[in-house]
Coordinates of C-alpha atoms in Angstrom, one line a residue:
Chain A
M1 CA -183.8 121.7 14.9
S2 CA -181.4 121.5 17.8
A3 CA -182.2 123.1 21.1
A4 CA -180.8 126.5 22.1
L5 CA -180.1 125.1 25.5
E6 CA -179.9 121.4 26.4
A7 CA -179.8 120.4 30.1
R8 CA -179.2 116.7 30.9
D9 CA -179.4 115.2 34.4
L10 CA -178.6 118.5 35.9
G11 CA -177.9 118.4 39.5
I12 CA -177.0 121.2 42.0
A13 CA -175.6 120.5 45.6
L14 CA -174.1 122.5 48.2
A15 CA -170.5 121.3 48.3
G16 CA -170.5 118.1 50.3
G17 CA -174.1 118.5 51.2
N18 CA -177.5 117.1 50.0
P19 CA -178.6 117.6 46.5
L20 CA -180.8 120.7 46.2
V21 CA -181.7 120.0 42.5
E22 CA -181.5 116.5 40.9
R23 CA -181.9 114.9 37.5
L24 CA -183.3 117.8 35.7
S25 CA -183.3 117.5 31.9
F26 CA -185.0 119.8 29.4
D27 CA -184.5 121.7 26.3
L28 CA -185.1 125.4 25.4
T29 CA -185.9 125.8 21.7
A30 CA -186.0 129.0 19.7
G31 CA -189.5 130.7 19.6
R32 CA -190.7 128.6 22.4
T33 CA -191.4 129.1 26.2
L34 CA -190.9 126.5 28.7
G35 CA -192.5 127.1 32.1
L36 CA -190.5 125.8 35.1
V37 CA -193.3 125.7 37.7
G38 CA -192.5 125.1 41.5
E39 CA -193.2 126.0 44.9
S40 CA -190.6 127.4 47.4
G41 CA -187.7 124.8 47.9
S42 CA -188.3 123.4 44.5
G43 CA -184.9 124.6 43.2
K44 CA -186.3 126.6 40.3
S45 CA -184.3 129.7 41.2
L46 CA -181.1 127.7 41.6
T47 CA -181.7 126.2 38.3
A48 CA -181.8 129.6 36.6
Q49 CA -178.6 130.6 38.2
A50 CA -177.0 127.4 37.1
L51 CA -178.2 128.0 33.5
L52 CA -176.1 131.3 33.5
G53 CA -173.1 130.1 35.4
L54 CA -173.9 132.2 38.4
L55 CA -173.5 129.7 41.2
P56 CA -170.2 130.3 43.0
A57 CA -168.0 127.2 42.4
D58 CA -166.7 127.2 45.8
R59 CA -170.1 126.6 47.4
F60 CA -172.1 124.7 44.9
E61 CA -171.4 121.5 42.8
V62 CA -173.2 121.4 39.6
T63 CA -173.2 118.2 37.7
G64 CA -174.7 116.7 34.7
S65 CA -174.3 118.3 31.1
L66 CA -175.4 121.7 30.0
R67 CA -175.1 122.7 26.3
I68 CA -175.7 126.2 25.0
L69 CA -176.1 126.6 21.2
G70 CA -174.7 123.1 21.0
E71 CA -171.6 123.6 23.0
A72 CA -170.6 123.2 26.7
P73 CA -170.4 126.6 28.3
R74 CA -166.8 127.6 29.0
N75 CA -166.5 131.4 28.9
W76 CA -169.5 132.7 31.0
A77 CA -168.5 136.1 30.7
R78 CA -169.0 136.2 27.0
L79 CA -172.1 134.1 27.0
R80 CA -174.0 136.0 29.5
G81 CA -175.7 138.9 27.9
S82 CA -174.7 138.0 24.3
V83 CA -176.1 134.5 24.2
I84 CA -178.1 133.9 27.3
A85 CA -179.7 136.6 29.5
M86 CA -181.7 136.9 32.6
V87 CA -184.7 139.0 33.9
F88 CA -185.2 138.9 37.7
Q89 CA -188.2 139.4 40.0
E90 CA -187.1 142.8 41.5
P91 CA -186.2 145.1 38.8
R92 CA -185.1 147.9 41.2
L93 CA -182.3 145.5 42.4
A94 CA -181.2 144.7 38.8
L95 CA -180.6 148.3 38.0
N96 CA -178.1 150.8 39.1
P97 CA -180.1 153.4 40.9
R98 CA -177.6 156.2 40.3
M99 CA -177.3 155.7 36.6
E100 CA -179.6 156.9 33.7
V101 CA -181.6 154.1 32.4
G102 CA -180.6 154.8 28.8
R103 CA -177.0 154.5 29.8
Q104 CA -177.5 151.2 31.5
I105 CA -178.9 149.9 28.2
A106 CA -176.2 151.4 26.3
E107 CA -173.4 150.0 28.4
A108 CA -174.8 146.4 27.7
L109 CA -174.4 147.2 24.0
E110 CA -170.9 148.6 24.3
L111 CA -169.7 145.6 26.4
H112 CA -171.3 142.8 24.3
R113 CA -171.5 144.3 20.8
G114 CA -168.5 146.6 20.9
M115 CA -170.6 149.6 19.8
A116 CA -169.2 153.1 20.1
R117 CA -170.9 155.3 22.6
A118 CA -173.0 157.3 20.3
E119 CA -174.2 154.3 18.3
A120 CA -175.0 152.6 21.6
R121 CA -177.0 155.5 22.7
R122 CA -179.2 155.6 19.6
E123 CA -179.7 151.7 19.8
A124 CA -180.6 151.9 23.5
A125 CA -183.3 154.6 22.8
R126 CA -184.7 152.4 20.1
W127 CA -184.8 149.6 22.6
L128 CA -186.7 151.8 25.2
D129 CA -189.1 152.7 22.5
R130 CA -189.5 149.0 21.6
V131 CA -190.5 148.0 25.2
G132 CA -192.9 151.0 25.5
I133 CA -190.9 153.7 27.3
A134 CA -190.7 157.0 25.7
S135 CA -187.1 157.3 24.5
A136 CA -187.0 160.7 25.9
R137 CA -186.9 159.2 29.2
A138 CA -183.5 157.7 28.7
E139 CA -181.9 160.4 30.9
D140 CA -184.1 159.5 33.9
R141 CA -183.0 157.3 36.7
P142 CA -184.7 154.2 38.0
A143 CA -186.4 156.0 40.9
A144 CA -188.5 158.0 38.4
F145 CA -190.3 154.8 37.1
S146 CA -193.0 152.5 38.3
G147 CA -192.1 148.8 38.8
G148 CA -193.7 147.8 35.5
M149 CA -191.7 150.3 33.6
L150 CA -188.6 149.2 35.3
Q151 CA -189.1 145.6 34.4
R152 CA -189.6 146.8 30.7
I153 CA -186.4 148.6 31.1
C154 CA -184.6 145.4 32.4
I155 CA -186.1 143.4 29.5
A156 CA -184.5 145.9 27.2
M157 CA -181.2 145.7 28.9
A158 CA -181.4 141.9 28.7
L159 CA -182.2 141.8 25.0
A160 CA -180.4 144.6 23.7
A161 CA -177.1 142.6 22.9
G162 CA -179.2 140.1 21.0
P163 CA -179.1 136.8 23.2
R164 CA -180.9 133.8 21.8
I165 CA -182.0 132.6 25.3
L166 CA -184.0 134.5 28.0
V167 CA -184.3 133.1 31.5
A168 CA -187.1 135.1 33.4
D169 CA -187.2 134.2 37.2
E170 CA -190.6 135.3 38.5
P171 CA -190.4 138.4 36.3
T172 CA -194.0 139.8 37.2
T173 CA -194.4 138.5 40.7
A174 CA -193.8 141.8 42.2
L175 CA -196.1 143.6 39.8
D176 CA -199.9 144.4 39.8
A177 CA -202.1 142.0 37.9
T178 CA -202.8 144.4 35.0
V179 CA -199.2 145.4 34.7
Q180 CA -198.1 141.8 34.9
A181 CA -200.2 140.9 31.9
Q182 CA -198.7 143.7 29.9
V183 CA -195.1 142.7 30.7
L184 CA -195.8 139.1 29.8
D185 CA -197.4 140.4 26.6
L186 CA -194.3 142.2 25.8
V187 CA -192.0 139.1 26.4
G188 CA -194.2 136.9 24.2
D189 CA -194.1 139.5 21.4
L190 CA -190.4 139.7 21.5
R191 CA -190.0 136.1 21.7
R192 CA -191.8 135.7 18.4
E193 CA -190.0 138.6 16.8
L194 CA -186.6 137.6 17.8
G195 CA -187.0 133.8 17.8
L196 CA -185.9 133.7 21.4
A197 CA -185.9 130.5 23.5
V198 CA -187.6 131.5 26.8
L199 CA -187.5 129.9 30.3
L200 CA -190.3 131.3 32.4
I201 CA -189.8 130.5 36.0
T202 CA -192.8 130.9 38.2
H203 CA -194.6 129.5 41.4
D204 CA -197.9 130.6 39.5
L205 CA -199.4 127.5 37.6
P206 CA -202.1 129.4 36.0
L207 CA -199.8 132.0 34.8
A208 CA -197.4 129.4 33.4
A209 CA -200.4 127.6 31.7
Q210 CA -201.4 130.7 29.9
R211 CA -197.9 131.7 28.7
C212 CA -195.9 128.5 28.1
D213 CA -195.9 125.9 25.3
D214 CA -194.3 123.4 27.6
L215 CA -194.3 123.0 31.4
L216 CA -191.9 121.3 33.7
V217 CA -193.1 120.8 37.2
L218 CA -190.7 120.8 40.2
Y219 CA -191.1 119.7 43.7
A220 CA -188.5 119.7 46.3
G221 CA -185.6 119.8 43.8
R222 CA -187.0 116.9 41.7
P223 CA -188.8 116.9 38.4
M224 CA -192.3 115.5 38.9
E225 CA -193.7 115.9 35.3
S226 CA -193.1 117.6 32.0
G227 CA -194.9 117.9 28.7
P228 CA -196.9 120.3 26.3
T229 CA -198.9 122.7 28.5
D230 CA -202.3 121.5 27.3
R231 CA -201.5 117.8 27.9
V232 CA -200.1 118.6 31.5
L233 CA -203.3 120.4 32.4
R234 CA -205.9 118.2 30.8
R235 CA -204.3 114.9 31.6
P236 CA -201.7 115.2 34.3
R237 CA -199.8 112.1 35.2
H238 CA -198.1 112.9 38.5
R239 CA -200.4 113.0 41.4
Y240 CA -198.7 116.2 42.5
T241 CA -199.5 117.9 39.3
E242 CA -203.1 116.8 39.7
A243 CA -203.3 118.2 43.2
L244 CA -201.6 121.5 42.3
I245 CA -204.1 122.0 39.5
A246 CA -206.9 121.3 42.0
C247 CA -205.5 124.1 44.2
A248 CA -205.4 126.6 41.5
R249 CA -209.1 126.1 40.7
F250 CA -211.9 127.5 42.9
P251 CA -215.1 125.5 43.2
E252 CA -218.2 126.8 41.4
E253 CA -220.0 127.5 44.7
A254 CA -218.6 130.3 46.8
G255 CA -217.7 129.8 50.4
T256 CA -217.2 126.0 50.1
P257 CA -214.1 124.3 51.2
L258 CA -211.2 124.4 48.6
A259 CA -209.1 121.4 47.5
A260 CA -206.1 121.6 49.8
I261 CA -203.0 119.5 49.9
P262 CA -202.3 118.6 53.4
G263 CA -198.9 119.1 55.0
Q264 CA -196.0 121.4 54.0
V265 CA -193.5 121.8 51.3
P266 CA -190.3 120.1 52.8
L267 CA -188.0 122.6 54.6
V268 CA -185.0 120.4 54.2
T269 CA -184.1 118.7 50.9
P270 CA -184.3 115.0 51.1
P271 CA -181.4 112.8 50.7
S272 CA -180.1 111.8 47.2
I273 CA -182.3 109.3 45.3
P274 CA -185.1 109.2 47.5
P275 CA -188.4 107.6 47.2
C276 CA -191.2 110.0 45.9
V277 CA -190.5 113.4 47.6
F278 CA -194.3 114.0 47.4
A279 CA -195.4 110.7 49.1
D280 CA -195.9 112.2 52.5
R281 CA -198.6 114.5 51.2
C282 CA -200.2 112.4 48.5
R283 CA -203.6 110.9 49.3
F284 CA -202.9 108.0 46.9
A285 CA -199.5 107.2 48.4
R286 CA -198.8 103.5 48.9
E287 CA -196.2 101.7 50.9
D288 CA -194.0 101.1 47.8
C289 CA -193.9 105.0 47.2
L290 CA -191.6 105.1 50.2
E291 CA -189.5 102.3 49.3
R292 CA -188.8 102.3 45.4
P293 CA -186.2 104.7 44.2
Y294 CA -187.0 107.8 42.4
T295 CA -187.8 106.8 38.8
W296 CA -188.5 109.2 35.7
F297 CA -190.9 107.3 33.5
P298 CA -190.7 107.6 29.7
E299 CA -194.1 109.5 29.5
G300 CA -192.5 112.4 31.5
H301 CA -193.5 111.9 35.1
A302 CA -192.1 110.4 38.4
C303 CA -195.2 108.8 39.9
F304 CA -195.6 105.1 40.5
H305 CA -199.5 105.3 40.5
P306 CA -200.2 108.1 38.0
C307 CA -203.6 109.7 37.4
G308 CA -205.6 107.7 35.1
E309 CA -204.6 104.4 36.4
A310 CA -206.3 102.8 39.5
P311 CA -204.6 104.0 42.7
Chain B
M1 CA -226.6 144.7 62.7
I2 CA -223.8 146.9 61.0
L3 CA -220.5 146.2 62.8
L4 CA -218.3 148.5 60.9
E5 CA -219.3 151.5 58.7
A6 CA -217.2 154.1 56.9
R7 CA -218.8 157.3 55.5
G8 CA -217.1 159.9 53.2
V9 CA -213.7 158.8 54.3
R10 CA -211.0 161.2 52.8
K11 CA -207.1 161.2 53.4
A12 CA -204.3 162.9 52.0
Y13 CA -200.6 162.7 52.5
Q14 CA -198.5 166.0 51.9
G15 CA -201.4 167.3 50.0
R16 CA -201.7 164.4 47.6
P17 CA -205.2 162.8 48.0
V18 CA -205.0 159.0 48.8
L19 CA -208.7 158.5 49.7
A20 CA -211.3 160.6 47.8
G21 CA -214.5 160.0 49.8
V22 CA -215.0 156.1 50.2
A23 CA -217.7 154.3 52.1
L24 CA -218.6 150.9 53.3
A25 CA -220.8 149.1 55.6
L26 CA -220.0 145.5 57.0
E27 CA -222.5 143.4 58.9
E28 CA -221.6 141.1 61.7
G29 CA -220.3 137.8 60.8
R30 CA -220.0 138.9 57.0
T31 CA -217.0 138.8 54.8
L32 CA -216.2 141.9 52.7
G33 CA -213.6 141.9 49.8
L34 CA -211.3 144.8 49.0
V35 CA -209.5 144.7 45.6
G36 CA -207.3 147.3 44.1
E37 CA -203.8 147.6 42.8
S38 CA -200.8 149.5 44.3
G39 CA -201.6 153.1 44.7
S40 CA -205.4 152.4 45.0
G41 CA -205.5 153.4 48.6
K42 CA -206.5 150.0 50.0
T43 CA -203.7 150.0 52.5
T44 CA -204.7 153.6 53.9
F45 CA -208.3 152.4 53.8
G46 CA -207.5 149.3 55.9
R47 CA -205.5 151.2 58.5
I48 CA -208.4 153.8 58.9
L49 CA -210.9 151.0 59.1
M50 CA -208.7 149.4 62.0
G51 CA -208.5 152.6 63.7
L52 CA -204.7 153.0 63.3
E53 CA -205.2 156.2 61.5
R54 CA -207.8 159.0 61.5
P55 CA -209.4 160.2 58.2
D56 CA -209.1 163.9 57.3
A57 CA -212.9 163.9 56.7
G58 CA -215.7 161.5 57.1
E59 CA -216.1 159.0 59.9
V60 CA -215.8 155.5 60.8
L61 CA -218.4 154.0 63.1
Y62 CA -218.0 150.6 65.1
R63 CA -221.3 149.3 66.2
G64 CA -222.8 152.7 65.4
A65 CA -220.3 154.7 67.6
P66 CA -217.4 156.8 66.3
M67 CA -214.0 155.1 66.3
P68 CA -212.2 156.6 69.4
P69 CA -209.0 158.6 68.9
P70 CA -205.7 156.3 68.6
R71 CA -204.0 155.4 71.9
T72 CA -206.9 156.4 74.2
P73 CA -208.2 153.7 76.6
A74 CA -211.4 153.3 74.7
W75 CA -209.3 152.7 71.5
R76 CA -207.3 150.1 73.3
A77 CA -210.4 148.2 74.3
L78 CA -211.8 148.3 70.7
R79 CA -208.4 147.3 69.3
R80 CA -208.9 143.8 71.0
K81 CA -212.1 143.5 68.8
I82 CA -210.4 144.2 65.4
Q83 CA -207.4 141.8 64.7
A84 CA -205.3 141.7 61.7
V85 CA -203.5 139.0 59.6
H86 CA -200.9 140.4 57.1
Q87 CA -199.1 139.0 54.1
D88 CA -195.8 138.0 55.7
P89 CA -196.1 136.1 58.9
A90 CA -192.3 136.2 59.2
A91 CA -192.4 140.0 59.5
V92 CA -195.0 139.9 62.3
L93 CA -193.5 137.2 64.5
N94 CA -190.5 138.0 66.7
P95 CA -187.8 135.4 65.6
G96 CA -186.5 135.0 69.2
W97 CA -189.8 134.0 70.8
T98 CA -191.4 130.6 70.8
V99 CA -194.9 130.0 69.5
Q100 CA -196.0 129.7 73.1
E101 CA -194.6 133.1 74.0
A102 CA -196.0 134.7 70.8
L103 CA -199.5 133.5 71.6
E104 CA -199.3 134.4 75.3
E105 CA -198.3 138.1 74.5
P106 CA -201.7 139.3 73.7
F107 CA -203.2 137.7 76.9
R108 CA -200.4 139.3 78.9
V109 CA -200.9 142.8 77.3
H110 CA -204.5 142.5 78.4
G111 CA -203.7 141.5 82.0
M112 CA -204.3 137.9 82.3
S113 CA -202.4 135.6 84.8
R114 CA -199.7 133.4 83.8
A115 CA -201.6 130.2 84.7
E116 CA -204.7 131.4 82.8
R117 CA -202.6 132.4 79.7
R118 CA -201.0 128.8 79.6
A119 CA -204.1 127.1 80.0
R120 CA -205.4 128.7 76.7
I121 CA -202.6 127.8 74.2
P122 CA -203.5 124.2 73.5
A123 CA -207.0 125.1 72.4
L124 CA -205.7 127.9 70.2
L125 CA -203.1 125.5 68.6
D126 CA -205.8 123.0 68.0
Q127 CA -208.2 125.5 66.4
V128 CA -205.8 126.5 63.7
G129 CA -204.6 123.0 63.1
L130 CA -201.3 122.9 64.7
P131 CA -200.0 120.1 66.9
G132 CA -199.3 121.0 70.5
A133 CA -195.6 120.4 70.1
V134 CA -195.2 123.5 68.0
A135 CA -195.5 125.6 71.1
S136 CA -191.9 125.2 71.9
R137 CA -190.6 126.1 68.5
R138 CA -189.5 129.3 67.1
P139 CA -190.5 130.9 63.8
G140 CA -187.3 129.9 62.1
E141 CA -188.4 126.2 62.6
L142 CA -191.8 126.6 61.0
S143 CA -192.9 126.6 57.5
G144 CA -194.6 129.6 56.0
G145 CA -198.1 128.1 56.4
Q146 CA -197.4 127.1 59.9
K147 CA -196.2 130.7 60.8
Q148 CA -199.4 132.0 59.1
R149 CA -201.5 129.5 61.4
V150 CA -199.5 130.9 64.4
V151 CA -200.3 134.5 63.4
I152 CA -204.2 133.5 62.9
A153 CA -204.1 131.9 66.2
R154 CA -202.8 135.1 67.9
A155 CA -205.3 137.2 66.1
L156 CA -208.1 134.8 67.4
S157 CA -206.9 134.8 70.9
L158 CA -208.8 137.9 72.0
E159 CA -211.9 136.8 70.4
P160 CA -212.2 139.6 67.9
D161 CA -215.4 140.6 66.0
L162 CA -213.5 141.4 62.9
L163 CA -210.6 140.0 61.3
F164 CA -208.7 142.2 58.7
A165 CA -207.0 139.8 56.5
D166 CA -204.5 141.8 54.2
E167 CA -203.2 139.4 51.4
P168 CA -203.2 136.5 53.9
V169 CA -202.0 133.8 51.4
S170 CA -199.8 135.9 49.1
A171 CA -196.6 134.8 50.5
L172 CA -197.6 131.2 50.9
D173 CA -196.9 128.2 48.5
T174 CA -199.8 127.3 46.3
S175 CA -200.3 123.9 47.9
V176 CA -200.6 125.6 51.2
Q177 CA -202.7 128.6 50.4
A178 CA -206.0 126.5 50.2
Q179 CA -205.4 125.2 53.6
I180 CA -205.2 128.8 55.1
L181 CA -208.2 130.0 53.2
N182 CA -210.2 127.0 54.3
L183 CA -209.0 127.8 58.0
L184 CA -210.1 131.4 57.6
M185 CA -213.5 130.6 56.3
E186 CA -213.8 127.9 59.2
V187 CA -213.0 130.2 62.0
C188 CA -215.3 132.9 60.7
R189 CA -218.1 130.7 60.4
E190 CA -217.7 129.0 63.8
R191 CA -217.2 132.3 65.7
G192 CA -219.7 134.4 63.6
M193 CA -216.6 136.6 63.1
A194 CA -216.6 139.2 60.3
M195 CA -213.7 139.6 57.9
V196 CA -212.4 142.1 55.5
I197 CA -210.2 140.4 53.0
V198 CA -207.8 142.1 50.8
S199 CA -206.3 140.4 47.9
H200 CA -204.9 140.8 44.4
D201 CA -206.2 137.4 43.6
I202 CA -209.8 137.9 42.3
G203 CA -210.4 134.1 42.5
V204 CA -209.7 134.4 46.3
V205 CA -212.1 137.3 46.9
R206 CA -214.9 136.0 44.8
H207 CA -214.7 132.7 46.7
M208 CA -214.4 134.2 50.2
A209 CA -216.3 137.4 50.2
E210 CA -220.1 138.0 49.9
R211 CA -219.5 141.4 48.7
T212 CA -216.6 143.3 47.2
L213 CA -215.4 146.8 46.8
V214 CA -213.1 147.7 43.8
L215 CA -210.8 150.6 44.7
R216 CA -208.9 152.6 42.2
D217 CA -207.2 156.0 42.7
G218 CA -208.7 156.5 46.1
A219 CA -212.2 155.9 45.0
I220 CA -214.7 153.0 44.8
V221 CA -215.3 152.2 41.2
E222 CA -217.5 149.2 41.7
E223 CA -219.4 147.5 44.6
G224 CA -221.7 144.6 44.9
P225 CA -222.1 140.8 45.5
S226 CA -218.6 139.4 44.7
Q227 CA -219.8 136.8 42.0
A228 CA -221.7 139.7 40.1
V229 CA -218.8 142.1 40.4
F230 CA -216.4 139.6 38.9
D231 CA -218.6 137.5 36.6
H232 CA -220.3 140.7 35.2
P233 CA -218.0 143.6 35.9
E234 CA -219.5 147.0 34.9
H235 CA -216.5 149.3 35.4
P236 CA -213.7 149.1 32.7
F237 CA -211.2 148.7 35.6
T238 CA -212.8 145.8 37.1
R239 CA -212.9 144.2 33.6
A240 CA -209.3 144.9 33.1
L241 CA -208.5 143.1 36.5
V242 CA -210.6 140.1 35.6
E243 CA -209.0 139.8 32.1
A244 CA -205.6 140.2 33.5
L245 CA -205.7 137.4 35.9
P246 CA -204.6 134.1 34.6
R247 CA -206.7 131.3 35.6
L248 CA -207.0 127.7 34.7
G249 CA -210.1 126.5 32.8
G250 CA -213.1 124.6 34.3
A251 CA -212.4 121.2 35.8

């Protein structure tokens, strides 16, 4: 079965500047969730914007190949909403504060599916109901809802026109833990029901581990490791993945020192084709880590002395 | 010895109750966790505990004496002893000031001479694991973790008895969070300083705090040793919190 979205050697750079994302390849498949996991500066949100053609062409250079439903995207205005849709971190910023929420969903239906106003209103009400908001509240404006409810409304708005691909960029980061779980349950249910291909972008490794079939770990704009979630967690190959997993686990005994990665996430993206971007923080780094060019190994990692091999 | 105690604290805003009679007791040198979701009243409770706001009813005692009214001389003296670290270090640090200036400010406010102030900075930076060269930088040139270290250094400068850490690592990268949590544990232990840590991350609270209060709708629904509270939660809300938090399986 072919991928709903196929990215090959995706690169993003500021026009004339250093690359911000480099050599990113992945597939989004119907009915599956890929987790794009990364810390700040990893390029995960830029990647999301590139997938929806949202990066202004006068400022960004996007290279590599991108295929959506088997074709190179040309008419973004037609694709966005009807084929590929996005949910953002801040639902309040994604909605028009002055418009009734039912109307906002109905507009998406009129625009992308050519529905008449009355039909779009009925369909919007059905969608509100589907995401757990009483359809009687269709006339309310965003200010009348909690953050979790607004994110449900955004999900309804994103999915109403029947896209095949959903890109969710930190969709629950701004929500309370119990609400976060409910919203992610909803996304999972809709993925199964509608056969959606989902890209879940998050800084939260435990969250990605719980919700995704596959993981792609980014650091400083480069892919570090990818594979099925279970394999990546149980047998990480890249030393960065291993260290990140250790950071997300608390030791059995309370009050004891936590496993920390020394140093900082790079503030400035390293120049093109660098040696390992994690080498300066890696406790297994050797001299050749700083000299050899970046290499993506066939097993899906970019580490010269992977876990499980003598350092 | 009890350092900070709250009894029957109530607070309402425009007739809407935010805290409906909450209490706590924190011993010197101990760490207490405060857990709750938005609207639970934990921010208000924190402000009352720090003496920034007065409760409508109930009382807050510091070393057994009532918290003095805000902006009185007694209150100012006490404020030195209770310092805070917040979620977003960028919002706390003046972007136009160097780290040196940011760290000197509390000393200046409390009337220390310029020479005396200067002499203290290297040791402060060292204590929070920052190189001396950082002193001449401005916040924009620092990473999130480095900025939070500066904020912690500033909080420590007046040698407080109590550190109020409100989501101290939520805005930081995963790979940097553990560094900052380790630093907080270290400085508390070394100085015998008490800490109240507020976090949405139960793992953080369970690891850092000996005791935890779970706050919901302005009331404490569960309280006890942190491990017992999270490993065997009794209240349905605590159970929901524990179940909602994604975590990686054992190593």
